[in-house]
């Protein structure tokens, strides 16, 4: 019998034919070689990735603090971004960056920087307007230029959603419309139905941006006097906080529809917090300025500067930009998120931006606001001489009645915190040799005097004053006494003025008294440009032009102005022009 098959297989058969098992063994060898290489490569790549990860997230040398100061509106969004950033353990030279974001108003931070006391490595202001103005000042000249923008938010008009339809019949959204509605010298304009509220431009960048936009619109339309009238009115309707302004829009107070200014983002924030008191943005037809949230690296330490640059880069990531959009901001390219939906009153595209104002324009507007916002201290001298009893041609009024109405019209332009008093003047008016009599003492209109408000006392005196039939003018004696009194009682925080209301600037005084040359010499000698008391003269009546030369001389001696009124309502313009001189005093004539 032959061998078993297994024996044959173990015998000579192998020499004649390669066994399948050996071929299989050679196949596994070819596979294992590249597999081993791949494993080795993966290990090397893993090690490299581990090294790179630990190099970028190496906290072995401790923490590196980055102090960010941001305006209150954007601080919550930046704080959220910083929290995520800190958890990711970003490191600079083996120190993990720890970002803290504190909130502070831009004006306050700017003041601290000017004083060299700001504790910030990275400052995120709300507007380049603030930064540019600070850098133009010697105290901030060493500050670096902004290194980018964190977000955008247009400055717009705003009103309550419940009154928006009612408003549309009285005011079309525009900066020109805002000026017309706020102009105190245009009581028959849209201001009859609209009350304009302002954000304090000294504390809020949106308020400053709104004033700049409105001023640009007014100047383009050559409405400078209307601008002054509006600014004067707005100074008495100013709100320091955007939240308070927006909340006040939904509170019913009187018949006028309230309108304010705010950033688009602050409107979103208000509506998110107060769903039962919604407000809506009104986009100005002329375009607007944007809050652009410029970033300034203030740190001196090289490592902290690197950390600031790294965090700024983080703000450009998709995740960070989404966070900003979710909180009502637009990203620097103008893109808004779903929260700025058309159905909520917003527009999807960025409103047309106005050309950025230069630093000089910004400084000028800030100065304009500051000076117009000063209180008023006014002593009015009212002519009651015999000629004031004469009739005014073409009317049924005497000169006295006309002048009294002019006084009432003019004084009505002054806010309640103004200090005003009235003297009457004519020869021997208050005893022999004294040509003036105090009708109402100078003091706050809201103050009580002799049992009633000074404002009411003034109105009563002006309505009942009578001309002295036998009296001459006695202007110079009165003017000297009044100017001496106002100079002696000068108040730094107010505009101090002597107002003369007369039918002419003549000085009829049979007893002599102070002559024309003497009063001019006295005024020039007494006038102090560091403590200016100006004279404003308004004359009304057919004899007024005869005294214009003397009127001009008296006014010029004190940096004031003289006017001849052709009608009673014209006095509004004269008072506004007098207010305009606040902007240039004491160098109004070059």
XYZ file of C-alpha atoms in Angstrom:
590
model
C 0.000 0.000 0.000
C 1.256 3.529 -0.610
C 1.904 6.305 1.891
C -0.690 8.490 3.462
C -1.242 11.762 1.636
C 0.190 13.669 4.498
C 3.406 11.748 4.261
C 3.657 12.394 0.568
C 3.088 16.055 1.259
C 5.826 16.040 3.842
C 8.090 14.195 1.407
C 9.288 15.224 -2.044
C 6.263 17.174 -3.092
C 7.562 20.438 -1.478
C 10.628 20.476 -3.683
C 8.554 20.263 -6.787
C 5.873 22.943 -5.925
C 5.848 25.847 -3.440
C 3.398 25.257 -0.674
C 0.449 27.671 -0.447
C 1.289 28.404 3.203
C 4.660 29.839 2.221
C 3.101 32.126 -0.357
C 0.669 33.327 2.308
C 3.534 34.006 4.690
C 5.378 36.083 2.080
C 2.125 38.096 1.479
C 1.772 39.028 5.153
C 5.321 40.326 5.218
C 4.677 42.712 2.353
C 1.615 44.137 4.192
C 3.298 44.493 7.566
C 6.167 46.621 6.273
C 4.079 49.622 5.072
C 1.683 49.166 8.000
C 4.549 49.475 10.413
C 5.674 52.624 8.562
C 2.205 54.121 8.805
C 2.027 53.390 12.499
C 5.410 54.975 12.996
C 4.366 58.039 11.023
C 1.154 58.319 13.014
C 3.118 58.121 16.227
C 5.509 60.815 14.998
C 2.619 63.040 13.885
C 0.888 62.470 17.180
C 3.994 63.450 19.052
C 4.372 66.552 16.867
C 0.730 67.497 17.407
C 1.143 66.927 21.128
C 4.237 69.124 21.147
C 2.523 71.867 19.128
C -0.632 71.702 21.267
C 1.337 71.900 24.469
C 3.521 74.652 23.081
C 0.417 76.762 22.310
C -1.315 75.758 25.547
C 1.666 75.619 27.859
C 0.886 77.170 31.227
C 4.044 75.920 32.922
C 5.276 79.461 33.575
C 1.961 80.575 35.103
C -0.653 83.039 33.875
C -0.432 86.204 31.791
C -3.115 88.733 32.667
C -4.650 90.826 29.867
C -6.814 93.683 31.152
C -9.428 94.810 28.639
C -11.527 97.906 29.319
C -14.638 98.247 27.145
C -17.687 100.486 27.044
C -20.734 99.110 28.914
C -22.673 98.241 25.744
C -20.084 95.903 24.240
C -18.541 94.607 27.482
C -20.998 91.684 27.923
C -20.252 90.323 24.439
C -16.492 90.693 24.874
C -16.701 89.101 28.306
C -18.450 86.060 26.827
C -15.825 85.772 24.094
C -13.055 86.121 26.698
C -14.553 83.322 28.807
C -14.366 80.884 25.885
C -10.906 82.137 25.008
C -9.600 81.574 28.540
C -10.925 78.013 28.648
C -8.950 77.170 25.489
C -5.672 77.864 27.362
C -4.001 80.123 24.814
C -0.434 80.775 25.917
C 2.343 83.262 25.247
C 5.862 82.074 26.101
C 4.594 79.292 28.385
C 2.133 81.566 30.197
C -1.586 81.059 29.671
C -3.418 84.253 28.811
C -6.204 85.168 31.199
C -8.437 87.906 29.772
C -10.620 90.043 32.026
C -13.056 92.555 30.517
C -14.274 95.421 32.696
C -16.798 98.059 31.661
C -16.296 101.805 31.747
C -17.739 104.688 29.768
C -15.509 105.935 26.953
C -15.478 109.505 28.280
C -14.331 108.325 31.692
C -11.591 106.121 30.263
C -10.461 108.961 28.020
C -10.213 111.222 31.054
C -8.191 108.625 32.935
C -5.841 108.172 29.971
C -5.348 111.931 29.711
C -4.414 111.952 33.391
C -2.110 108.943 32.957
C -4.185 106.801 35.329
C -5.935 104.256 33.097
C -5.424 100.618 34.134
C -5.924 98.884 30.794
C -3.827 96.849 28.388
C -6.426 96.941 25.618
C -9.086 99.643 25.347
C -12.234 99.076 23.318
C -13.930 102.486 23.074
C -17.330 102.932 21.461
C -16.325 105.517 18.865
C -13.358 106.869 16.958
C -14.813 110.315 17.688
C -13.694 109.971 21.314
C -10.335 108.453 20.433
C -9.540 111.046 17.765
C -10.397 113.923 20.063
C -8.238 112.465 22.843
C -5.267 111.864 20.557
C -5.475 115.450 19.268
C -5.093 116.766 22.807
C -1.544 117.194 24.159
C -2.462 114.941 27.096
C -3.302 112.084 24.717
C -0.827 112.733 21.919
C 1.286 109.703 22.876
C -1.588 107.257 22.525
C -1.322 104.756 19.679
C -3.650 104.699 16.716
C -6.534 102.206 16.876
C -5.553 98.756 15.662
C -8.901 97.715 14.272
C -12.622 97.777 14.924
C -14.450 95.252 17.086
C -17.984 95.951 15.797
C -20.343 98.571 14.342
C -23.653 100.066 15.437
C -25.382 102.921 13.554
C -26.673 105.945 15.497
C -30.363 106.477 14.714
C -33.486 108.291 15.831
C -35.873 106.267 17.972
C -39.426 106.406 19.282
C -41.905 104.144 21.039
C -43.467 101.486 18.844
C -46.892 102.516 20.119
C -46.494 106.113 18.858
C -44.533 105.505 15.655
C -47.584 105.798 13.392
C -48.681 109.022 15.094
C -45.196 110.465 14.698
C -45.009 109.806 10.962
C -47.578 112.535 10.329
C -45.435 115.164 12.085
C -41.829 114.184 11.496
C -40.015 112.317 8.754
C -36.888 110.562 10.041
C -33.986 112.904 9.307
C -31.445 115.026 11.119
C -32.996 118.117 9.537
C -36.349 117.077 10.971
C -34.823 116.684 14.420
C -33.392 120.222 14.246
C -36.742 121.654 13.116
C -38.595 119.882 15.922
C -36.135 121.000 18.592
C -35.679 124.620 17.456
C -36.851 126.729 20.382
C -37.287 129.751 18.084
C -39.753 127.880 15.851
C -42.688 127.145 18.174
C -45.054 126.729 15.226
C -42.940 123.982 13.632
C -43.000 120.222 14.287
C -42.004 120.988 17.874
C -45.704 121.627 18.554
C -46.280 117.876 18.349
C -42.820 116.394 18.912
C -40.519 116.491 21.928
C -36.871 115.692 21.147
C -34.627 114.123 23.790
C -30.837 114.217 23.538
C -28.129 111.941 24.870
C -25.517 113.974 26.728
C -22.674 114.328 24.174
C -20.163 114.924 26.963
C -20.872 111.464 28.369
C -22.157 109.436 25.428
C -20.629 108.933 21.991
C -23.999 108.269 20.358
C -25.140 111.676 21.615
C -22.054 113.362 20.168
C -22.473 111.538 16.846
C -26.116 112.645 16.641
C -25.200 116.302 17.252
C -22.477 116.158 14.616
C -24.871 114.625 12.096
C -27.553 117.218 12.884
C -25.065 120.100 12.747
C -23.755 118.915 9.383
C -27.282 118.772 8.007
C -28.095 122.265 9.357
C -24.928 123.852 7.980
C -25.483 122.267 4.600
C -28.960 123.828 4.535
C -27.546 127.146 5.914
C -29.709 126.850 9.016
C -27.119 127.889 11.606
C -29.602 129.865 13.720
C -32.016 126.947 13.723
C -29.155 124.746 14.931
C -28.401 127.117 17.814
C -32.089 127.207 18.731
C -32.228 123.402 18.669
C -29.065 122.943 20.713
C -30.334 125.393 23.315
C -33.594 123.490 23.609
C -31.882 120.089 23.670
C -29.587 121.209 26.472
C -32.690 121.255 28.652
C -33.898 117.842 27.418
C -30.658 115.935 27.887
C -30.424 112.385 29.288
C -27.080 110.929 30.364
C -27.889 107.223 29.994
C -29.182 105.471 26.821
C -31.251 103.053 28.877
C -33.036 105.874 30.685
C -33.729 107.686 27.417
C -35.235 104.616 25.756
C -37.347 103.826 28.811
C -38.717 107.378 28.892
C -39.970 107.112 25.301
C -42.658 104.651 26.325
C -43.898 106.681 29.311
C -46.830 108.911 28.390
C -46.178 112.524 29.370
C -48.178 115.281 27.725
C -49.501 115.390 24.184
C -46.161 115.542 22.383
C -44.625 112.408 20.882
C -41.133 111.865 22.330
C -38.243 111.131 19.955
C -34.667 110.396 20.956
C -31.345 109.232 19.596
C -29.607 105.938 20.314
C -27.381 103.300 18.819
C -29.052 100.467 16.955
C -27.586 97.969 19.426
C -28.959 99.777 22.480
C -32.423 99.607 20.909
C -32.078 95.835 20.514
C -30.918 95.483 24.124
C -33.811 97.568 25.441
C -36.389 95.560 23.493
C -34.887 92.258 24.624
C -35.170 93.314 28.277
C -38.551 95.054 28.036
C -40.849 93.213 25.639
C -43.857 95.216 26.869
C -42.222 98.604 26.178
C -40.859 98.249 22.665
C -39.122 101.053 20.777
C -38.311 101.234 17.062
C -35.363 102.723 15.170
C -35.909 105.541 12.672
C -33.135 105.663 10.098
C -32.210 109.271 9.099
C -32.659 110.022 5.410
C -29.276 111.771 5.154
C -27.336 108.781 6.486
C -25.613 108.542 9.831
C -22.464 107.906 11.824
C -21.580 104.501 13.258
C -20.215 103.622 16.641
C -17.190 101.674 15.410
C -15.658 100.312 18.646
C -11.980 101.031 17.930
C -9.348 98.984 19.774
C -6.153 100.502 21.204
C -3.298 98.424 22.584
C -2.032 100.363 25.600
C 0.239 97.748 27.184
C 3.981 98.396 27.306
C 5.123 94.872 28.224
C 6.042 92.900 25.040
C 4.332 89.695 26.213
C 1.130 91.506 27.147
C 1.167 93.245 23.778
C 1.398 89.819 22.123
C -1.541 88.670 24.232
C -3.544 91.729 23.189
C -2.812 91.070 19.531
C -3.834 87.417 19.925
C -7.138 88.361 21.586
C -7.843 90.916 18.876
C -7.336 88.153 16.323
C -9.776 86.014 18.278
C -12.426 88.710 17.835
C -12.272 88.172 14.063
C -13.175 84.472 14.298
C -16.572 83.232 13.150
C -17.501 82.256 16.686
C -16.682 85.675 18.154
C -18.427 87.560 15.360
C -21.512 85.407 15.846
C -21.527 86.339 19.542
C -21.389 90.034 18.654
C -24.196 89.730 16.116
C -26.324 87.796 18.605
C -26.092 90.744 20.998
C -27.292 93.301 18.465
C -24.022 94.517 16.980
C -22.992 94.490 13.357
C -19.597 93.088 12.510
C -17.006 95.527 11.112
C -18.138 94.722 7.565
C -21.655 95.949 8.434
C -23.284 92.528 8.641
C -26.059 92.197 11.209
C -27.459 89.061 12.797
C -30.946 87.616 12.964
C -31.745 89.766 16.006
C -31.697 92.851 13.748
C -34.566 91.502 11.691
C -36.751 93.635 9.438
C -39.802 92.372 11.266
C -38.445 94.023 14.406
C -38.060 97.382 12.705
C -34.398 97.120 11.726
C -32.856 97.203 8.247
C -30.659 94.411 6.971
C -28.110 96.575 5.164
C -25.876 99.070 6.916
C -27.318 102.623 6.613
C -25.379 105.005 4.400
C -22.419 106.256 6.453
C -21.730 109.981 6.616
C -18.208 111.196 5.914
C -16.203 111.064 9.126
C -15.749 114.527 10.691
C -12.238 115.785 11.315
C -10.893 116.325 14.813
C -11.372 120.097 14.616
C -15.073 119.696 13.814
C -15.556 117.294 16.711
C -13.788 119.648 19.134
C -15.810 122.596 17.863
C -19.110 120.785 18.399
C -18.089 119.752 21.903
C -17.217 123.368 22.684
C -20.471 124.593 21.137
C -22.484 122.277 23.335
C -20.507 123.174 26.435
C -20.945 126.912 25.966
C -24.590 126.813 24.951
C -25.246 124.521 27.880
C -23.975 127.125 30.312
C -26.670 128.730 32.400
C -27.884 132.258 31.673
C -27.696 135.200 34.033
C -29.479 138.189 32.551
C -30.346 141.672 33.798
C -32.886 143.311 31.480
C -33.080 147.126 31.365
C -36.529 148.229 30.202
C -36.983 151.738 28.829
C -40.058 153.425 30.362
C -39.309 157.017 29.287
C -42.013 159.324 27.926
C -41.540 158.436 24.238
C -42.505 154.845 25.061
C -46.115 156.012 25.347
C -46.191 156.974 21.664
C -48.113 154.716 19.257
C -46.347 152.362 16.864
C -47.413 153.244 13.275
C -49.486 150.551 11.620
C -50.408 148.906 14.909
C -52.712 149.526 17.824
C -49.808 149.265 20.253
C -47.768 151.840 22.091
C -43.995 151.499 22.041
C -44.198 150.424 25.687
C -46.606 147.623 24.865
C -44.485 146.534 21.914
C -41.268 146.510 23.962
C -43.000 144.589 26.764
C -44.141 141.972 24.265
C -40.604 141.760 22.868
C -39.291 141.199 26.386
C -41.905 138.531 27.089
C -41.176 136.802 23.765
C -37.416 136.856 24.297
C -37.393 135.808 27.937
C -39.653 132.851 27.127
C -36.713 131.301 25.263
C -34.739 130.850 28.462
C -34.976 127.580 30.454
C -36.217 127.425 34.043
C -32.731 127.346 35.570
C -31.855 130.742 34.065
C -31.312 133.683 36.401
C -33.169 136.772 35.179
C -34.129 140.147 36.609
C -35.599 143.422 35.275
C -34.895 147.085 35.955
C -36.995 149.916 34.522
C -35.172 153.101 33.535
C -36.021 156.755 32.970
C -34.829 159.996 34.591
C -35.536 160.343 38.312
C -37.433 157.071 38.257
C -36.658 156.103 41.832
C -36.177 159.384 43.628
C -34.234 162.488 42.670
C -31.148 161.686 40.608
C -31.671 157.909 40.350
C -32.654 156.839 36.842
C -33.556 153.198 37.458
C -35.783 151.059 39.646
C -35.564 147.341 40.311
C -38.784 145.650 39.212
C -37.648 142.036 39.777
C -34.289 141.074 41.281
C -31.901 138.816 39.340
C -32.360 135.188 40.351
C -33.538 131.749 39.181
C -36.854 131.757 37.324
C -37.970 128.797 39.436
C -37.199 130.578 42.705
C -39.899 132.167 44.848
C -39.705 135.918 45.370
C -42.279 137.914 47.319
C -44.517 134.865 47.566
C -44.537 133.838 43.888
C -42.224 132.351 41.289
C -39.828 134.849 39.737
C -41.047 133.753 36.294
C -44.597 134.760 37.228
C -43.401 138.031 38.747
C -41.594 138.922 35.531
C -44.646 138.172 33.407
C -46.848 140.343 35.630
C -44.444 143.272 35.660
C -43.959 143.193 31.890
C -47.710 143.047 31.282
C -48.520 145.999 33.553
C -45.523 148.332 33.210
C -46.387 151.916 32.214
C -44.312 154.604 30.556
C -43.415 157.694 32.654
C -45.058 160.454 30.641
C -42.604 163.189 31.737
C -39.511 160.997 31.915
C -36.375 161.319 29.806
C -34.155 158.337 29.000
C -31.314 158.311 31.524
C -29.770 155.311 29.790
C -26.086 155.937 30.530
C -26.492 156.293 34.304
C -28.595 153.142 34.366
C -26.201 151.181 32.173
C -23.233 152.096 34.354
C -25.047 150.973 37.505
C -26.283 147.743 35.902
C -22.898 146.857 34.432
C -21.207 147.484 37.765
C -23.724 145.231 39.524
C -23.397 142.368 37.009
C -19.593 142.576 37.043
C -19.495 142.531 40.832
C -21.870 139.539 41.071
C -20.356 137.676 38.072
C -20.886 133.884 38.055
C -18.323 131.632 36.362
C -20.750 128.893 35.340
C -23.139 131.219 33.512
C -23.283 133.602 30.587
C -23.586 137.043 32.203
C -25.453 139.616 30.086
C -27.023 143.059 30.340
C -29.978 143.327 27.937
C -31.259 146.795 26.972
C -34.753 147.085 25.464
C -35.516 150.593 24.197
C -37.011 152.661 21.396
C -33.579 154.155 20.722
C -30.130 154.352 22.349
C -30.220 158.076 22.978
C -29.337 159.423 26.408
C -31.752 162.292 27.051
C -30.789 163.477 30.522
C -31.346 167.183 31.248
C -29.461 166.850 34.521
C -26.299 165.736 32.753
C -25.214 162.485 34.362
C -22.868 160.113 32.544
C -22.099 161.266 28.996
C -21.642 159.096 25.891
C -17.842 159.319 25.888
C -17.726 158.583 29.611
C -19.914 155.467 29.426
C -17.835 154.060 26.550
C -14.625 154.695 28.467
C -16.105 153.063 31.577
C -17.229 149.947 29.683
C -13.889 149.486 27.898
C -12.020 149.857 31.181
C -14.348 147.590 33.178
C -14.819 144.804 30.604
C -12.735 141.734 31.511
C -12.456 139.059 28.774
C -11.711 136.454 31.456
C -14.932 137.363 33.274
C -17.013 138.727 30.388
C -20.263 140.598 30.911
C -21.658 141.430 27.475
C -24.252 144.022 26.478
C -27.085 143.092 24.110
C -29.232 145.978 22.840
C -32.547 145.626 21.024
C -34.326 148.755 19.824
C -37.804 148.985 18.341
C -39.605 151.939 16.795
C -39.158 154.680 14.164
C -36.497 156.508 16.206
C -34.315 153.398 16.672
C -32.122 153.814 13.547
C -30.991 157.254 14.715
C -29.205 155.725 17.696
C -27.696 152.682 15.927
C -24.164 154.114 15.913
C -24.170 154.619 19.680
C -25.817 151.219 20.179
C -23.046 149.512 18.205
C -20.359 151.332 20.195
C -21.849 150.303 23.551
C -22.199 146.666 22.484
C -18.757 146.420 20.881
C -17.087 147.720 24.051
C -18.200 144.518 25.817
C -18.127 141.959 22.997
C -21.900 142.228 22.628
C -24.288 143.030 19.788
C -26.951 145.603 18.869
C -30.104 145.008 16.833
C -33.064 146.990 15.518
C -36.295 144.988 15.493
C -38.785 145.590 12.698
C -41.418 143.379 14.293
C -41.958 141.612 17.574
C -41.378 138.059 16.352
C -38.004 139.043 14.908
C -36.697 139.132 18.452
C -36.417 135.350 18.364
C -33.641 135.649 15.822
C -31.910 138.348 17.849
C -31.853 136.228 20.969
C -30.499 133.271 18.988
C -27.789 135.465 17.498
C -26.952 136.575 21.002
C -26.669 132.930 22.011
C -24.428 132.265 18.993
C -21.956 134.786 20.346
C -21.383 132.471 23.279
C -19.519 130.237 20.871
C -16.869 132.808 20.012
C -16.778 134.998 23.141
C -14.638 136.811 24.059
C -13.137 136.995 20.540
C -16.242 137.265 18.375
C -14.850 140.072 16.230
C -11.523 138.533 15.357
